[in-house]
Tab-separated table of C-alpha atoms and ligand atoms in Angstrom:
chain	number	residue	atom	x	y	z
H	88	MET	CA	-88.054	-104.044	76.100
H	89	THR	CA	-88.367	-103.333	79.832
H	90	SER	CA	-90.806	-105.685	81.527
H	91	GLU	CA	-93.151	-104.726	84.382
H	92	ASN	CA	-90.912	-106.712	86.770
H	93	ASP	CA	-87.812	-104.797	85.599
H	94	ARG	CA	-89.606	-101.504	86.243
H	95	LEU	CA	-90.630	-102.613	89.740
H	96	ILE	CA	-87.100	-103.823	90.534
H	97	GLU	CA	-85.685	-100.439	89.398
H	98	ALA	CA	-88.184	-98.674	91.676
H	99	ILE	CA	-87.190	-100.940	94.602
H	100	ASP	CA	-83.482	-100.244	94.007
H	101	ARG	CA	-84.074	-96.484	93.894
H	102	LEU	CA	-86.225	-96.535	97.043
H	103	ARG	CA	-83.927	-98.764	99.076
H	104	ARG	CA	-81.007	-96.409	98.395
H	105	LYS	CA	-83.091	-93.335	99.213
H	106	ARG	CA	-84.434	-94.833	102.468
H	107	ASN	CA	-81.186	-96.555	103.528
H	108	ALA	CA	-83.262	-99.760	103.644
H	109	ILE	CA	-82.387	-103.435	103.452
H	110	ILE	CA	-84.669	-106.174	102.192
H	111	LEU	CA	-84.607	-109.495	104.057
H	112	ALA	CA	-86.280	-112.579	102.568
H	113	HIS	CA	-86.967	-115.950	104.150
H	114	ASN	CA	-85.877	-119.061	102.217
H	115	TYR	CA	-89.540	-119.918	101.423
H	116	GLN	CA	-90.314	-116.589	99.696
H	117	PRO	CA	-91.194	-116.505	95.967
H	118	ALA	CA	-88.118	-116.733	93.704
H	119	VAL	CA	-88.396	-113.149	92.426
H	120	ILE	CA	-88.363	-111.847	96.021
H	121	GLN	CA	-85.360	-113.992	96.979
H	122	ASP	CA	-83.544	-112.648	93.905
H	123	ILE	CA	-83.915	-108.966	94.870
H	124	ALA	CA	-83.261	-109.428	98.618
H	125	ASP	CA	-80.114	-108.075	100.267
H	126	PHE	CA	-80.063	-111.121	102.548
H	127	GLN	CA	-81.889	-114.398	102.497
H	128	GLY	CA	-81.960	-117.000	105.232
H	129	ASP	CA	-83.786	-118.784	108.035
H	130	SER	CA	-85.909	-117.031	110.620
H	131	LEU	CA	-83.165	-116.522	113.172
H	132	GLY	CA	-80.413	-115.647	110.689
H	133	LEU	CA	-82.587	-112.895	109.248
H	134	SER	CA	-83.423	-111.458	112.669
H	135	ARG	CA	-79.719	-111.353	113.461
H	136	LYS	CA	-79.074	-109.530	110.183
H	137	ALA	CA	-81.774	-107.022	111.112
H	138	ALA	CA	-80.101	-106.376	114.468
H	139	GLU	CA	-76.558	-106.053	113.031
H	140	SER	CA	-77.410	-103.902	110.033
H	141	ASP	CA	-76.857	-100.145	110.011
H	142	ALA	CA	-79.891	-99.623	107.758
H	143	ASP	CA	-82.656	-97.274	108.943
H	144	VAL	CA	-85.455	-99.382	107.457
H	145	ILE	CA	-85.824	-103.181	107.353
H	146	VAL	CA	-88.298	-104.614	104.848
H	147	PHE	CA	-89.000	-108.125	106.133
H	148	CYS	CA	-90.326	-110.491	103.453
H	149	GLY	CA	-91.591	-113.411	105.475
H	150	VAL	CA	-94.360	-113.857	108.042
H	151	ASP	CA	-95.440	-111.834	111.069
H	152	PHE	CA	-93.456	-113.534	113.851
H	153	MET	CA	-90.174	-113.124	111.937
H	154	ALA	CA	-90.718	-109.391	111.444
H	155	GLN	CA	-91.712	-109.124	115.120
H	156	THR	CA	-88.482	-110.834	116.214
H	157	ALA	CA	-86.528	-108.369	114.058
H	158	ALA	CA	-88.429	-105.477	115.689
H	159	VAL	CA	-87.660	-106.870	119.163
H	160	LEU	CA	-83.943	-107.200	118.361
H	161	ALA	CA	-83.674	-103.873	116.499
H	162	PRO	CA	-85.973	-101.475	118.388
H	163	GLU	CA	-84.333	-98.361	116.954
H	164	LYS	CA	-85.109	-99.360	113.341
H	165	LEU	CA	-88.307	-99.129	111.336
H	166	VAL	CA	-89.325	-102.720	110.523
H	167	LEU	CA	-91.866	-103.089	107.706
H	168	ILE	CA	-93.744	-106.186	106.526
H	169	PRO	CA	-94.988	-105.627	102.950
H	170	GLU	CA	-98.021	-107.917	103.368
H	171	GLU	CA	-99.948	-107.314	106.562
H	172	ARG	CA	-101.835	-110.615	106.269
H	173	ALA	CA	-98.694	-112.759	105.951
H	174	SER	CA	-99.040	-114.615	109.215
H	175	CYS	CA	-97.790	-117.961	110.549
H	176	PRO	CA	-100.831	-119.974	111.749
H	177	MET	CA	-98.707	-121.979	114.184
H	178	ALA	CA	-97.484	-118.806	115.900
H	179	HIS	CA	-101.113	-118.038	116.775
H	180	MET	CA	-101.832	-121.463	118.299
H	181	ALA	CA	-100.595	-120.181	121.675
H	182	THR	CA	-101.576	-116.987	123.481
H	183	ALA	CA	-99.844	-115.301	126.414
H	184	ALA	CA	-102.852	-116.037	128.683
H	185	GLU	CA	-102.754	-119.754	127.770
H	186	VAL	CA	-99.022	-119.910	128.497
H	187	ARG	CA	-99.595	-118.270	131.901
H	188	ASP	CA	-102.279	-120.905	132.644
H	189	MET	CA	-99.864	-123.674	131.631
H	190	LYS	CA	-97.181	-122.274	133.979
H	191	GLU	CA	-99.714	-122.339	136.818
H	192	LYS	CA	-100.538	-125.969	136.022
H	193	HIS	CA	-96.820	-126.885	136.046
H	194	PRO	CA	-95.259	-124.811	138.812
H	195	GLY	CA	-91.476	-124.558	138.620
H	196	SER	CA	-91.418	-125.498	134.938
H	197	LEU	CA	-89.295	-123.786	132.308
H	198	VAL	CA	-91.073	-122.566	129.180
H	199	VAL	CA	-89.093	-123.137	125.979
H	200	THR	CA	-90.669	-121.253	123.100
H	201	TYR	CA	-90.017	-121.826	119.424
H	202	VAL	CA	-89.359	-118.532	117.612
H	203	ASN	CA	-92.508	-119.237	115.563
H	204	SER	CA	-94.560	-117.492	118.251
H	205	THR	CA	-95.874	-114.009	119.000
H	206	ALA	CA	-93.804	-111.458	120.924
H	207	GLU	CA	-96.413	-111.657	123.732
H	208	VAL	CA	-95.819	-115.420	124.114
H	209	LYS	CA	-92.043	-114.954	124.000
H	210	ALA	CA	-92.452	-112.404	126.789
H	211	GLU	CA	-93.903	-115.187	129.013
H	212	SER	CA	-91.054	-117.594	128.206
H	213	ASP	CA	-87.770	-118.585	129.830
H	214	VAL	CA	-85.825	-119.288	126.661
H	215	CYS	CA	-86.493	-119.363	122.921
H	216	CYS	CA	-85.219	-121.815	120.324
H	217	THR	CA	-85.230	-122.291	116.571
H	218	SER	CA	-85.367	-125.486	114.554
H	219	ALA	CA	-81.552	-125.192	114.308
H	220	ASN	CA	-80.813	-125.099	118.041
H	221	ALA	CA	-83.823	-126.662	119.855
H	222	VAL	CA	-81.816	-129.748	120.914
H	223	SER	CA	-78.901	-127.658	122.286
H	224	VAL	CA	-81.310	-125.370	124.139
H	225	LEU	CA	-83.048	-128.333	125.846
H	226	ARG	CA	-79.692	-129.884	126.778
H	227	SER	CA	-78.616	-126.600	128.382
H	228	LEU	CA	-81.514	-126.634	130.895
H	229	PRO	CA	-81.261	-128.014	134.452
H	230	LYS	CA	-82.474	-131.640	134.686
H	231	SER	CA	-84.408	-130.874	137.868
H	232	LYS	CA	-86.957	-128.643	136.092
H	233	PRO	CA	-89.941	-129.784	134.005
H	234	ILE	CA	-89.975	-128.325	130.484
H	235	VAL	CA	-93.022	-126.961	128.674
H	236	PHE	CA	-92.408	-126.638	124.916
H	237	VAL	CA	-94.513	-124.052	123.012
H	238	PRO	CA	-96.118	-124.112	120.402
H	239	ASP	CA	-94.858	-126.825	117.987
H	240	MET	CA	-95.578	-130.329	119.274
H	241	HIS	CA	-93.472	-131.987	116.579
H	242	LEU	CA	-90.336	-129.920	117.127
H	243	GLY	CA	-90.828	-130.338	120.887
H	244	GLU	CA	-91.152	-134.122	120.591
H	245	TYR	CA	-88.137	-134.445	118.291
H	246	ALA	CA	-85.896	-132.127	120.348
H	247	GLY	CA	-86.956	-133.790	123.631
H	248	LYS	CA	-86.059	-137.213	122.230
H	249	MET	CA	-82.677	-136.044	120.897
H	250	ALA	CA	-81.817	-134.198	124.111
H	251	GLY	CA	-83.016	-137.066	126.321
H	252	ARG	CA	-85.427	-134.727	128.122
H	253	GLU	CA	-89.058	-135.245	128.940
H	254	VAL	CA	-91.104	-132.409	127.501
H	255	ILE	CA	-94.675	-131.262	128.161
H	256	LEU	CA	-95.941	-130.607	124.648
H	257	TRP	CA	-98.240	-127.834	123.479
H	258	LYS	CA	-100.720	-128.928	120.789
H	259	GLY	CA	-99.597	-126.499	118.050
H	260	PHE	CA	-98.352	-127.494	114.610
H	261	CYS	CA	-97.441	-126.075	111.222
H	262	PRO	CA	-100.248	-126.714	108.707
H	263	ALA	CA	-97.690	-127.208	105.901
H	264	HIS	CA	-95.421	-129.733	107.685
H	265	HIS	CA	-97.945	-131.515	109.945
H	266	TYR	CA	-99.771	-133.308	107.113
H	267	VAL	CA	-96.733	-134.933	105.486
H	268	LYS	CA	-97.110	-138.714	105.708
H	269	ALA	CA	-94.386	-141.292	106.327
H	270	ASP	CA	-95.715	-143.226	103.302
H	271	GLU	CA	-95.009	-140.219	101.074
H	272	ILE	CA	-91.353	-140.304	102.170
H	273	ARG	CA	-91.181	-144.058	101.565
H	274	ALA	CA	-92.627	-143.540	98.060
H	275	ALA	CA	-90.162	-140.704	97.306
H	276	LYS	CA	-87.243	-142.871	98.473
H	277	LYS	CA	-88.404	-145.675	96.189
H	278	LYS	CA	-88.629	-143.268	93.250
H	279	HIS	CA	-85.215	-141.652	94.003
H	280	PRO	CA	-83.186	-144.449	95.642
H	281	ASP	CA	-79.898	-142.486	95.543
H	282	ALA	CA	-81.331	-139.353	97.155
H	283	LEU	CA	-80.612	-138.255	100.740
H	284	VAL	CA	-83.632	-137.090	102.731
H	285	MET	CA	-83.474	-133.717	104.534
H	286	THR	CA	-86.463	-132.988	106.769
H	287	HIS	CA	-87.587	-129.976	108.773
H	288	PRO	CA	-88.325	-131.007	112.387
H	289	GLU	CA	-91.768	-129.349	112.169
H	290	CYS	CA	-92.770	-132.640	110.468
H	291	PRO	CA	-94.189	-135.504	112.569
H	292	LEU	CA	-91.561	-137.676	114.262
H	293	ASP	CA	-92.241	-140.759	112.077
H	294	VAL	CA	-91.392	-138.616	109.023
H	295	VAL	CA	-88.242	-137.186	110.639
H	296	GLU	CA	-87.126	-140.705	111.582
H	297	LEU	CA	-87.183	-141.812	107.932
H	298	SER	CA	-84.727	-139.026	107.065
H	299	ASP	CA	-80.949	-138.750	106.815
H	300	ALA	CA	-80.958	-135.352	108.551
H	301	ALA	CA	-83.395	-133.122	110.472
H	302	LEU	CA	-82.470	-129.536	109.634
H	303	SER	CA	-83.572	-125.900	109.648
H	304	THR	CA	-83.817	-124.238	106.241
H	305	ALA	CA	-80.325	-122.725	106.620
H	306	GLY	CA	-79.089	-126.165	107.750
H	307	MET	CA	-80.477	-127.698	104.537
H	308	LEU	CA	-78.527	-125.243	102.385
H	309	LYS	CA	-75.310	-126.111	104.252
H	310	PHE	CA	-75.985	-129.868	104.134
H	311	ALA	CA	-76.674	-129.842	100.366
H	312	ARG	CA	-73.584	-127.701	99.700
H	313	GLU	CA	-71.256	-129.929	101.731
H	314	SER	CA	-72.701	-133.321	100.722
H	315	ASP	CA	-71.215	-135.502	97.979
H	316	ALA	CA	-74.720	-136.673	97.052
H	317	ASP	CA	-76.321	-135.366	93.835
H	318	GLU	CA	-79.970	-135.886	94.757
H	319	PHE	CA	-82.037	-134.841	97.761
H	320	ILE	CA	-85.607	-135.310	98.928
H	321	VAL	CA	-86.488	-132.025	100.627
H	322	THR	CA	-89.221	-132.424	103.249
H	323	THR	CA	-90.016	-128.812	103.925
H	324	GLU	CA	-91.993	-125.972	102.352
H	325	VAL	CA	-91.668	-126.239	98.559
H	326	GLY	CA	-90.159	-122.743	98.188
H	327	MET	CA	-86.945	-124.223	99.573
H	328	LEU	CA	-86.285	-125.969	96.240
H	329	TYR	CA	-85.443	-122.587	94.664
H	330	PRO	CA	-82.445	-121.538	96.828
H	331	LEU	CA	-81.221	-125.158	96.952
H	332	SER	CA	-81.253	-125.463	93.149
H	333	LYS	CA	-79.823	-121.962	92.638
H	334	GLN	CA	-76.906	-122.548	95.015
H	335	ASN	CA	-76.209	-126.110	93.819
H	336	PRO	CA	-76.358	-126.241	90.018
H	337	GLY	CA	-76.052	-129.843	88.890
H	338	LYS	CA	-77.694	-131.294	92.034
H	339	ARG	CA	-81.355	-132.328	91.999
H	340	PHE	CA	-83.985	-131.638	94.669
H	341	TYR	CA	-87.409	-133.263	95.017
H	342	CYS	CA	-90.461	-132.286	97.066
H	343	PRO	CA	-92.123	-135.451	98.458
H	344	SER	CA	-95.592	-134.121	99.378
H	345	ALA	CA	-98.224	-131.728	98.008
H	346	ALA	CA	-98.939	-130.681	101.621
H	347	LEU	CA	-95.679	-128.729	101.749
H	348	LEU	CA	-97.004	-125.314	100.739
H	349	CYS	CA	-97.291	-122.270	103.001
H	350	PRO	CA	-99.630	-119.742	101.328
H	351	ASN	CA	-98.645	-117.050	103.836
H	352	MET	CA	-95.040	-117.222	102.617
H	353	LYS	CA	-96.159	-116.611	99.028
H	354	MET	CA	-98.015	-113.324	99.595
H	355	THR	CA	-95.126	-110.886	99.083
H	356	THR	CA	-94.940	-109.296	95.620
H	357	LEU	CA	-92.618	-106.746	93.985
H	358	GLN	CA	-95.577	-104.319	94.050
H	359	SER	CA	-96.060	-104.755	97.788
H	360	ILE	CA	-92.352	-104.060	98.406
H	361	VAL	CA	-92.535	-100.831	96.349
H	362	ARG	CA	-95.642	-99.797	98.319
H	363	SER	CA	-93.934	-100.702	101.577
H	364	LEU	CA	-90.922	-98.483	100.818
H	365	GLU	CA	-93.087	-95.622	99.538
H	366	LYS	CA	-95.723	-95.628	102.260
H	367	ASP	CA	-94.058	-97.305	105.259
H	368	SER	CA	-96.500	-100.184	105.056
H	369	TYR	CA	-96.848	-102.020	107.322
H	370	PRO	CA	-94.882	-100.962	110.397
H	371	VAL	CA	-94.218	-103.706	112.971
H	372	ARG	CA	-94.379	-102.105	116.395
H	373	ILE	CA	-94.050	-104.033	119.636
H	374	PRO	CA	-95.049	-102.263	122.877
H	375	PRO	CA	-91.748	-101.476	124.679
H	376	ASP	CA	-92.609	-103.496	127.832
H	377	ILE	CA	-93.413	-106.609	125.725
H	378	ALA	CA	-90.317	-106.101	123.563
H	379	GLU	CA	-88.112	-105.825	126.644
H	380	ARG	CA	-89.523	-109.054	128.138
H	381	ALA	CA	-89.451	-110.888	124.781
H	382	ARG	CA	-85.798	-109.922	124.203
H	383	ARG	CA	-84.565	-111.804	127.309
H	384	PRO	CA	-85.523	-115.364	126.182
H	385	ILE	CA	-84.188	-114.610	122.690
H	386	GLU	CA	-80.878	-113.409	124.143
H	387	ARG	CA	-80.698	-116.470	126.437
H	388	MET	CA	-81.105	-118.654	123.352
H	389	LEU	CA	-78.337	-116.773	121.540
H	390	ALA	CA	-76.015	-117.433	124.480
H	391	VAL	CA	-76.508	-121.245	124.349
H	392	PRO	CA	-73.420	-122.859	122.768
H	393	ARG	CA	-74.151	-125.114	119.745
H	394	ASP	CA	-73.453	-128.858	120.293
T	413	13P	P1	-86.460	-121.946	109.608
T	413	13P	O1	-86.151	-121.151	110.833
T	413	13P	O2	-85.804	-123.287	109.571
T	413	13P	O3	-86.176	-121.143	108.365
T	413	13P	O4	-88.005	-122.300	109.609
T	413	13P	C1	-88.988	-121.350	109.715
T	413	13P	C2	-90.295	-121.905	109.391
T	413	13P	O5	-91.284	-121.224	109.446
T	413	13P	C3	-90.383	-123.311	109.035
T	413	13P	O6	-91.668	-123.616	108.648
T	414	SF4	FE1	-95.569	-121.030	109.840
T	414	SF4	FE2	-95.479	-123.428	108.724
T	414	SF4	FE3	-95.589	-121.299	107.177
T	414	SF4	FE4	-93.368	-121.899	108.574
T	414	SF4	S1	-94.261	-123.065	106.898
T	414	SF4	S2	-94.324	-119.878	108.368
T	414	SF4	S3	-94.268	-122.730	110.438
T	414	SF4	S4	-97.165	-121.989	108.624
């Protein structure tokens, strides 16, 4: 018997062929969305896919700033986000006006902006970074210039320490990663003494420092694949357990904290993807002048060699 999900997946397959569309899903998306996606990955990897693809329509299953980055990098394509309310709270903890004020307070400084930010904030920035390349980006900057890091204070603190650079920190944070406690990692290590700990650098520094590796979501998939270990404590949004388990049958993955849930990442449904492909909902449009200015710091980031 055909289930409702099977019917929706058939409709998605028919529509994506008809529209010459691709479906991109972030690693934290619900399992059923990851399973039907053409590509799955971290925020930057997906934006790159959007830019390289010859599809006419990109359905971005993730949160607002990711779809915006895709729209900035692929201005000739129609970028759709199936759930209009799927938004990253951290990305809205900095506005363009606040960043301009900060630049006035620190004349001559360079603004390094995490990709988890709005296109308007990127447009005010010197260079972007992701959780995968923040340390390399900081190391690439001239030592004579002060650095303002926007908006994630934890990633900024971690990357500044690793790069040996002093960083003026914004006060933003991710509500899913910020509340993880060092004691929760200690307890998880006690419960799973053979497990390696992989942590996203959006967590507080004392949590990162208890870990074997600080990694982006794509970095975690690589680390788990290449490691000889069989067990891992995964200190990032709980959706990450699905691609890790799927790609590494036989290995075990544990989530150390109930805080690690991002409700915005769980909004996408098969229904909303069908609606998106039928009705062009919801188009992500960046004003051309903002897109042009936001593209420069993203391209500067892409030109920074990895350490
Ligand atoms: P990644 O770029 O590592 O996938 O992280 C995005 C994110 O939102 C983490 O919370
Ligand atoms: Fe934003 Fe945190 Fe959700 Fe990532 S997990 S999208 S940083 S709120």
